[in-house]
Amino acid sequence: HSVYYTSNGELMMYDNGSRERPNSRVLSFRLDETNMTATATVKVKLPLELSAYRMGSVVLIEPGKYLVCAVRNGGAIAVVDDAGNILWKVILNNPSYRAYYIQDPFLAQKKGIAKG
């Protein structure tokens, strides 16, 4: 789920878990369209609490940090590192299948663009 191209041109996705492989993953691939190959550059095994058989998303925050949204047990949004360690987490009251990372939501106000 949540397949998109990162700012460095790689294809990133939230790979759902399954009954055979319960842990979801963060995956990113460098595509070579000339040779028709894909090379995995990121493979993060997520903890079970951030894994789901359906619905989920991932966003690259910066190299080695990912914002993950999962619906397991009501849902959670978390930041994880390349080892799958949870650096920050919030439990949701209602499941959500997608989260977005906004680097600085008040940037326009800081620059004097938005008046409130």
Tab-separated table of N, CA and C in Angstrom, residues 44-82:
chain	number	residue	atom	x	y	z
A	44	VAL	N	12.719	-2.780	5.957
A	44	VAL	CA	12.528	-2.643	7.397
A	44	VAL	C	11.396	-3.566	7.826
A	45	LYS	N	11.723	-4.519	8.683
A	45	LYS	CA	10.706	-5.401	9.259
A	45	LYS	C	10.075	-4.654	10.425
A	46	LEU	N	8.763	-4.431	10.333
A	46	LEU	CA	8.058	-3.680	11.363
A	46	LEU	C	7.649	-4.583	12.514
A	47	PRO	N	7.575	-4.042	13.731
A	47	PRO	CA	7.073	-4.844	14.848
A	47	PRO	C	5.602	-5.191	14.611
A	48	LEU	N	5.134	-6.238	15.242
A	48	LEU	CA	3.753	-6.683	15.046
A	48	LEU	C	2.731	-5.586	15.336
A	49	GLU	N	3.014	-4.721	16.296
A	49	GLU	CA	2.047	-3.669	16.626
A	49	GLU	C	1.885	-2.644	15.505
A	50	LEU	N	2.784	-2.643	14.528
A	50	LEU	CA	2.666	-1.752	13.370
A	50	LEU	C	2.443	-2.543	12.082
A	51	SER	N	2.057	-3.783	12.230
A	51	SER	CA	1.819	-4.649	11.082
A	51	SER	C	0.331	-4.861	10.882
A	52	ALA	N	-0.046	-5.093	9.636
A	52	ALA	CA	-1.461	-5.301	9.324
A	52	ALA	C	-1.578	-6.145	8.065
A	53	TYR	N	-2.655	-6.904	7.991
A	53	TYR	CA	-2.923	-7.699	6.795
A	53	TYR	C	-3.570	-6.853	5.714
A	54	ARG	N	-4.105	-5.709	6.113
A	54	ARG	CA	-4.738	-4.810	5.160
A	54	ARG	C	-4.503	-3.382	5.616
A	55	MET	N	-4.456	-2.502	4.712
A	55	MET	CA	-4.342	-1.063	4.938
A	55	MET	C	-3.133	-0.661	5.788
A	56	GLY	N	-2.450	0.327	5.300
A	56	GLY	CA	-1.315	0.892	6.006
A	56	GLY	C	-0.576	1.830	5.076
A	57	SER	N	0.301	2.638	5.639
A	57	SER	CA	1.070	3.552	4.801
A	57	SER	C	2.433	3.812	5.415
A	58	VAL	N	3.315	4.327	4.577
A	58	VAL	CA	4.647	4.718	5.021
A	58	VAL	C	5.059	5.959	4.239
A	59	VAL	N	5.764	6.849	4.926
A	59	VAL	CA	6.312	8.052	4.305
A	59	VAL	C	7.750	8.195	4.777
A	60	LEU	N	8.648	8.462	3.852
A	60	LEU	CA	10.048	8.726	4.193
A	60	LEU	C	10.141	10.117	4.811
A	61	ILE	N	10.621	10.191	6.054
A	61	ILE	CA	10.831	11.477	6.712
A	61	ILE	C	12.205	12.011	6.330
A	62	GLU	N	13.192	11.166	6.485
A	62	GLU	CA	14.587	11.434	6.125
A	62	GLU	C	15.258	10.074	6.034
A	63	PRO	N	16.432	9.986	5.434
A	63	PRO	CA	17.069	8.668	5.358
A	63	PRO	C	17.146	8.004	6.734
A	64	GLY	N	16.594	6.799	6.808
A	64	GLY	CA	16.623	6.034	8.049
A	64	GLY	C	15.471	6.272	8.996
A	65	LYS	N	14.518	7.159	8.640
A	65	LYS	CA	13.346	7.417	9.483
A	65	LYS	C	12.094	7.419	8.629
A	66	TYR	N	11.067	6.688	9.115
A	66	TYR	CA	9.844	6.479	8.343
A	66	TYR	C	8.619	6.702	9.226
A	67	LEU	N	7.624	7.382	8.682
A	67	LEU	CA	6.343	7.546	9.351
A	67	LEU	C	5.444	6.419	8.877
A	68	VAL	N	4.979	5.594	9.813
A	68	VAL	CA	4.181	4.419	9.486
A	68	VAL	C	2.800	4.555	10.120
A	69	CYS	N	1.782	4.180	9.356
A	69	CYS	CA	0.412	4.149	9.863
A	69	CYS	C	-0.118	2.732	9.656
A	70	ALA	N	-0.652	2.133	10.711
A	70	ALA	CA	-1.170	0.764	10.623
A	70	ALA	C	-2.498	0.656	11.351
A	71	VAL	N	-3.343	-0.256	10.915
A	71	VAL	CA	-4.690	-0.399	11.479
A	71	VAL	C	-4.802	-1.469	12.558
A	72	ARG	N	-3.755	-2.169	12.879
A	72	ARG	CA	-3.812	-3.257	13.860
A	72	ARG	C	-4.284	-2.745	15.224
A	73	ASN	N	-5.178	-3.465	15.860
A	73	ASN	CA	-5.671	-3.157	17.213
A	73	ASN	C	-6.154	-1.711	17.356
A	74	GLY	N	-6.896	-1.227	16.385
A	74	GLY	CA	-7.437	0.121	16.476
A	74	GLY	C	-6.607	1.162	15.770
A	75	GLY	N	-5.361	0.889	15.532
A	75	GLY	CA	-4.536	1.777	14.742
A	75	GLY	C	-3.452	2.495	15.521
A	76	ALA	N	-2.384	2.804	14.816
A	76	ALA	CA	-1.264	3.531	15.398
A	76	ALA	C	-0.526	4.269	14.293
A	77	ILE	N	0.071	5.372	14.674
A	77	ILE	CA	0.987	6.104	13.804
A	77	ILE	C	2.302	6.166	14.552
A	78	ALA	N	3.394	5.861	13.862
A	78	ALA	CA	4.693	5.804	14.529
A	78	ALA	C	5.804	6.235	13.593
A	79	VAL	N	6.912	6.606	14.193
A	79	VAL	CA	8.153	6.837	13.459
A	79	VAL	C	9.075	5.684	13.820
A	80	VAL	N	9.627	5.030	12.798
A	80	VAL	CA	10.549	3.915	13.017
A	80	VAL	C	11.858	4.190	12.299
A	81	ASP	N	12.900	3.485	12.742
A	81	ASP	CA	14.199	3.604	12.082
A	81	ASP	C	14.453	2.392	11.197
A	82	ASP	N	15.635	2.321	10.606
A	82	ASP	CA	15.971	1.228	9.684
A	82	ASP	C	15.949	-0.148	10.341
